[in-house]
PDB file of C-alpha atoms in Angstrom:
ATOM      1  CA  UNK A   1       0.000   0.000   0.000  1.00 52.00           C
ATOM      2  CA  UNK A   2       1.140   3.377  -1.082  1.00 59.00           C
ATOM      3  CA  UNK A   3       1.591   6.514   1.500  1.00 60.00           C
ATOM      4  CA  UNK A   4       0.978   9.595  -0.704  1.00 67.00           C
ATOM      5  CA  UNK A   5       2.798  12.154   1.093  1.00 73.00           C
ATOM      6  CA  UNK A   6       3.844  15.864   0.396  1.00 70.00           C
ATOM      7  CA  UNK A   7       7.220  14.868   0.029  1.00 74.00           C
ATOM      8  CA  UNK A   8       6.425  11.819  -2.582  1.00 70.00           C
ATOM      9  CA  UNK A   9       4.161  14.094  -4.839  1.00 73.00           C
ATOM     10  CA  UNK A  10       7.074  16.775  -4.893  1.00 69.00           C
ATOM     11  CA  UNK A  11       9.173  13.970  -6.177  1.00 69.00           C
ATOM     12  CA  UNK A  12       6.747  12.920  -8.826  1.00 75.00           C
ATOM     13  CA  UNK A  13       6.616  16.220  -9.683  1.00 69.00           C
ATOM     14  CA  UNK A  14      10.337  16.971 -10.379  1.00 65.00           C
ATOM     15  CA  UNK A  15      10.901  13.624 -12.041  1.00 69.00           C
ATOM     16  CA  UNK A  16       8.153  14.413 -14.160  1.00 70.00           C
ATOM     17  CA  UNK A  17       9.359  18.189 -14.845  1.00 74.00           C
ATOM     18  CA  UNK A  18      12.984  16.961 -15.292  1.00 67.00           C
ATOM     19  CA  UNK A  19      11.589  14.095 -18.103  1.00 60.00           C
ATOM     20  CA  UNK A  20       9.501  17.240 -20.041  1.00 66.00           C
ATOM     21  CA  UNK A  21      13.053  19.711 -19.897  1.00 55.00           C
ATOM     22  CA  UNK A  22      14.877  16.091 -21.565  1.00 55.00           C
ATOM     23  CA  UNK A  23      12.587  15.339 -24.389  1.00 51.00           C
ATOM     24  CA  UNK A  24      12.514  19.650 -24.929  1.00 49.00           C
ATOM     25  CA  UNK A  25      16.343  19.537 -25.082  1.00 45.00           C
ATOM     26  CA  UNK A  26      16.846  16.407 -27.164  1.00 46.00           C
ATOM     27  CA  UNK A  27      14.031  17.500 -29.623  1.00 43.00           C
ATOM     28  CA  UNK A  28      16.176  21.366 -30.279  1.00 41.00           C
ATOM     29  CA  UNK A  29      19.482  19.134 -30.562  1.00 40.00           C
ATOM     30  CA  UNK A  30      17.924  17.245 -33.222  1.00 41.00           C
ATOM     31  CA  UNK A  31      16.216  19.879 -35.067  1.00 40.00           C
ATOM     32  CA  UNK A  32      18.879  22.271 -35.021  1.00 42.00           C
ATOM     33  CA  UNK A  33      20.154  23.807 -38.139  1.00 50.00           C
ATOM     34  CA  UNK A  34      23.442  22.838 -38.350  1.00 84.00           C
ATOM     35  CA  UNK A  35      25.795  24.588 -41.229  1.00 91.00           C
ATOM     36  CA  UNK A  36      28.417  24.080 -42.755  1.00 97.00           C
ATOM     37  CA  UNK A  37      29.225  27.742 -43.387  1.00 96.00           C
ATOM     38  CA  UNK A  38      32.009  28.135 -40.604  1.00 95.00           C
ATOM     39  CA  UNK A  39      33.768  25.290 -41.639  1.00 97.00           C
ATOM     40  CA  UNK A  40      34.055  26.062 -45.425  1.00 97.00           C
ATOM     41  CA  UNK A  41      34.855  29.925 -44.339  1.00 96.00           C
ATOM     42  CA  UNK A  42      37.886  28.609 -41.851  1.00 96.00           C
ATOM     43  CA  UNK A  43      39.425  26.057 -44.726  1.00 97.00           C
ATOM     44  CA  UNK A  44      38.562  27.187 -47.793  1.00 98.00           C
ATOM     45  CA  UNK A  45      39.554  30.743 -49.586  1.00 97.00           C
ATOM     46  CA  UNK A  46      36.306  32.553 -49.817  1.00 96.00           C
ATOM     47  CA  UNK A  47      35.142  35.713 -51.573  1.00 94.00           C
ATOM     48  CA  UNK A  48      33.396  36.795 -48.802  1.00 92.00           C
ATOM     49  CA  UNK A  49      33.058  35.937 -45.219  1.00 90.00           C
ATOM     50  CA  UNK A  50      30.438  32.705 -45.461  1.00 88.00           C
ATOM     51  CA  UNK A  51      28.989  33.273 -41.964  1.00 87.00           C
ATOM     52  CA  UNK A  52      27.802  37.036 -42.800  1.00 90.00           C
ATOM     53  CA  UNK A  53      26.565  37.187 -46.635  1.00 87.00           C
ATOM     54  CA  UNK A  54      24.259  34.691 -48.560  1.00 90.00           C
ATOM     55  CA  UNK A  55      25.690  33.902 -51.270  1.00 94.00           C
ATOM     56  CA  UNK A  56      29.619  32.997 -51.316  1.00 95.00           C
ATOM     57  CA  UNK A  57      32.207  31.656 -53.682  1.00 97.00           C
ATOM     58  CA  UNK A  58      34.868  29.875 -52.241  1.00 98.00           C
ATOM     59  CA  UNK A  59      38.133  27.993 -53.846  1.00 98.00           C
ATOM     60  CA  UNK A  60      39.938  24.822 -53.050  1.00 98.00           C
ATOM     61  CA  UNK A  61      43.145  22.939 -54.811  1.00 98.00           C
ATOM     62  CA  UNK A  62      41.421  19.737 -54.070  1.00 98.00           C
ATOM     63  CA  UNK A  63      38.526  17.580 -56.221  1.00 97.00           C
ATOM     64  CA  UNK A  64      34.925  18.398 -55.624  1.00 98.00           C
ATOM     65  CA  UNK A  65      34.754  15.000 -54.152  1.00 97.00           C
ATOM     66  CA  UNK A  66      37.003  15.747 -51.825  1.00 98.00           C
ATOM     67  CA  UNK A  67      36.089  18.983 -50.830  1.00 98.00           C
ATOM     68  CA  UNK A  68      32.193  17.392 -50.679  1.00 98.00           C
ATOM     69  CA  UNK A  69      33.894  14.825 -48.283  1.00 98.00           C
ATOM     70  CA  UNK A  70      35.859  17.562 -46.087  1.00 98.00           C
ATOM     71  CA  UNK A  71      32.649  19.815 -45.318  1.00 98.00           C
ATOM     72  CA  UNK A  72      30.348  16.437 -45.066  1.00 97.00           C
ATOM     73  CA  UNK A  73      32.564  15.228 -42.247  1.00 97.00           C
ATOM     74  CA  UNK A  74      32.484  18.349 -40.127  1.00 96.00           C
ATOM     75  CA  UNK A  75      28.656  19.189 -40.720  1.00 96.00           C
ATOM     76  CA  UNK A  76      26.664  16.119 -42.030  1.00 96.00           C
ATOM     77  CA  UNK A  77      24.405  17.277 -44.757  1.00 96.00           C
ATOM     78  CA  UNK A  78      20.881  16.320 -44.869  1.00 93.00           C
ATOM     79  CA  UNK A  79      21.451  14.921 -48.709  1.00 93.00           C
ATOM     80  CA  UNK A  80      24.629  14.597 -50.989  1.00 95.00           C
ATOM     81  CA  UNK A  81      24.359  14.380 -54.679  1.00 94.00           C
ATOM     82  CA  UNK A  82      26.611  14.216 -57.624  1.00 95.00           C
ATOM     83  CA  UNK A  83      25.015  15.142 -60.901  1.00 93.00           C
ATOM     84  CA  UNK A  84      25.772  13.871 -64.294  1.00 92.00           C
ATOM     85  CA  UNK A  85      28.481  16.698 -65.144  1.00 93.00           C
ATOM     86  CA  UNK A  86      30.735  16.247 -61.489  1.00 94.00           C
ATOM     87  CA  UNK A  87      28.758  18.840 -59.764  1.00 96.00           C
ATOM     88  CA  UNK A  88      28.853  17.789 -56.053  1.00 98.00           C
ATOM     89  CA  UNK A  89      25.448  18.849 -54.235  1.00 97.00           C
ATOM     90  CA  UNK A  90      25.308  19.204 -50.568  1.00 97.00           C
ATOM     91  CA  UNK A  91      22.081  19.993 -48.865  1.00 94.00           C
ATOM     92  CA  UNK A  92      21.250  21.487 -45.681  1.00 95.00           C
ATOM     93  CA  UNK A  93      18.743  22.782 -43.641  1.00 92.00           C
ATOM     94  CA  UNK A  94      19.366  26.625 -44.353  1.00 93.00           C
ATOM     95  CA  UNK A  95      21.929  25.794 -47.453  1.00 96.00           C
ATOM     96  CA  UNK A  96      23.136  24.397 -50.270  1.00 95.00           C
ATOM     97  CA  UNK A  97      26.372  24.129 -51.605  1.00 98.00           C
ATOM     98  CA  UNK A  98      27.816  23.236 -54.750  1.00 98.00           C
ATOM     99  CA  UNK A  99      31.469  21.614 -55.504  1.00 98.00           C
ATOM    100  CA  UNK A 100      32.094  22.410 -59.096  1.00 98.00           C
ATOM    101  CA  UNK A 101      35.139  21.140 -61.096  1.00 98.00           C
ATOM    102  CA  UNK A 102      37.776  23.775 -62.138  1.00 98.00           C
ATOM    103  CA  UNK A 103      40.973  23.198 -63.568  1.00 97.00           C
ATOM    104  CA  UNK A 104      42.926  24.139 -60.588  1.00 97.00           C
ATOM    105  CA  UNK A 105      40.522  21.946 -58.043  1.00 98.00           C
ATOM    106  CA  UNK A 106      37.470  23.172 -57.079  1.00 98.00           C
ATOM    107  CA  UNK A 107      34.644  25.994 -56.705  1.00 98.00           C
ATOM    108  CA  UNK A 108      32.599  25.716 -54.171  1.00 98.00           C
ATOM    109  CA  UNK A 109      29.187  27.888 -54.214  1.00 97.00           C
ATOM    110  CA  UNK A 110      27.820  28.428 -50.562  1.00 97.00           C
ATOM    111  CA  UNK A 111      23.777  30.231 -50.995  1.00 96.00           C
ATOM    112  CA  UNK A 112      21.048  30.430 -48.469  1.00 94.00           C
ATOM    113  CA  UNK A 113      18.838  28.234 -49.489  1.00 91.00           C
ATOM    114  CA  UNK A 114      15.820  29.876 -51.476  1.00 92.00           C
ATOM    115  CA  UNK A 115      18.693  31.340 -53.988  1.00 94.00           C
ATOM    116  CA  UNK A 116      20.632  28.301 -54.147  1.00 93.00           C
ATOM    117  CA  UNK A 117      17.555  25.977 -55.143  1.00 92.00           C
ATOM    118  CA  UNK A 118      16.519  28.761 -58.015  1.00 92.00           C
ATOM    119  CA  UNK A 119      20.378  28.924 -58.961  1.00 94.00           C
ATOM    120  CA  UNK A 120      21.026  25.150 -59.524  1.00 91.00           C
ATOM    121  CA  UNK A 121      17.083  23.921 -60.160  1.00 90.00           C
ATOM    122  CA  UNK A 122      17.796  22.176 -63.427  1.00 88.00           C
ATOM    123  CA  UNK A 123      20.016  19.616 -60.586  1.00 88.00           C
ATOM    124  CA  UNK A 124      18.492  19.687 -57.703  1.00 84.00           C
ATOM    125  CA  UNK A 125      14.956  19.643 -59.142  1.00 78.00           C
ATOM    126  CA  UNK A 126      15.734  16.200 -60.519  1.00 76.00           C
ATOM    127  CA  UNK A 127      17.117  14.833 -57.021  1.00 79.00           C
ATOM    128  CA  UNK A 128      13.609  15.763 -55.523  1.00 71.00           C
ATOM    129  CA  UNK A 129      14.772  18.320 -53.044  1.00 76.00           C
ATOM    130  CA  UNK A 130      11.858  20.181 -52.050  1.00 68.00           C
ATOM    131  CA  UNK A 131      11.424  23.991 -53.371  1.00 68.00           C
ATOM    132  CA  UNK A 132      11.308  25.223 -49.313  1.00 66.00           C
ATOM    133  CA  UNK A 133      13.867  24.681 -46.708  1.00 68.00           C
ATOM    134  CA  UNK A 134      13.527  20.814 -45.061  1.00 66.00           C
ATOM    135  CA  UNK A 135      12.439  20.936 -41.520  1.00 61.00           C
ATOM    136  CA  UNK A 136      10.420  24.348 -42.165  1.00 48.00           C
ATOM    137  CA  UNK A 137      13.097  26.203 -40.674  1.00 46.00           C
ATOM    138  CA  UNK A 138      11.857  29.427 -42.247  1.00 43.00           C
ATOM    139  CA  UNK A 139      14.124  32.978 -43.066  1.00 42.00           C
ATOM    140  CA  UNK A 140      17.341  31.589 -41.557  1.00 42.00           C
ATOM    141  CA  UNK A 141      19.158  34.823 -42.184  1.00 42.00           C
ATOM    142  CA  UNK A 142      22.997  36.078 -42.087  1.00 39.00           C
ATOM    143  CA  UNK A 143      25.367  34.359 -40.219  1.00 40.00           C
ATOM    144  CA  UNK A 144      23.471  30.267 -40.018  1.00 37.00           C
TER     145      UNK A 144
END
């Protein structure tokens, strides 16, 4: 037979409390908008600082696949793609980037992702990436 006392109800009470603040943290972790913007900006030679404008063009000496592989191991993407002409594809939640070919290594296109789906459409429309941001993250602004 169970006492109910003030004591054991306060108890319930936290535990239950404490459960609700988990799930809410483990549910932002999740859903957070991770980008690869900082990473690109601190390894790759950019035209503009990546975490402050839009839409940036960045260089690297190495292979888009490479490049792809570099940014995809510090921020996992959501999708990767390669299309039929080398074009490496990397989507995220407030991005997109593109890994083009150049004949010194590589250019890599960093755009907010509204401008970077109308930029590269005639790609991205045939992987079936979805015309507004995955997770309905909304206006993700400067500096994601």
């Amino acid at each position: 037979m169970s006492v109910s006392t003030p004591r054991n109800r306060g108890l319930i009470v936290g535990a239950v409390i404490a459960g609700i603040g988990l799930l809410i943290a483990m549910i932002a972790i999740t859903s957070s908008s991770a980008s690869p913007r900082g990473y690109i900006g601190a390894n790759y030679r950019c035209n503009f600082d990546p975490t402050e404008i839009d839409s940036v063009i960045c260089q690297s000496n190495l292979r888009p696949s490479n490049v792809a592989a570099a940014i995809a191991r510090d921020v996992s993407p959501i999708d990767r793609r390669t299309a039929d002409n080398g074009t490496v594809f990397l989507q995220y939640s407030d991005d997109i980037v593109a890994i083009k070919s150049t004949a010194t290594g590589s250019e890599i296109e960093v755009d907010d992702y509204d401008r970077g789906y109308r930029k590269h459409l005639t790609y991205i429309g045939v992987f079936g990436w979805s015309s507004s941001r995955p997770g309905g993250s909304g206006f993700g602004g400067f500096g994601k």
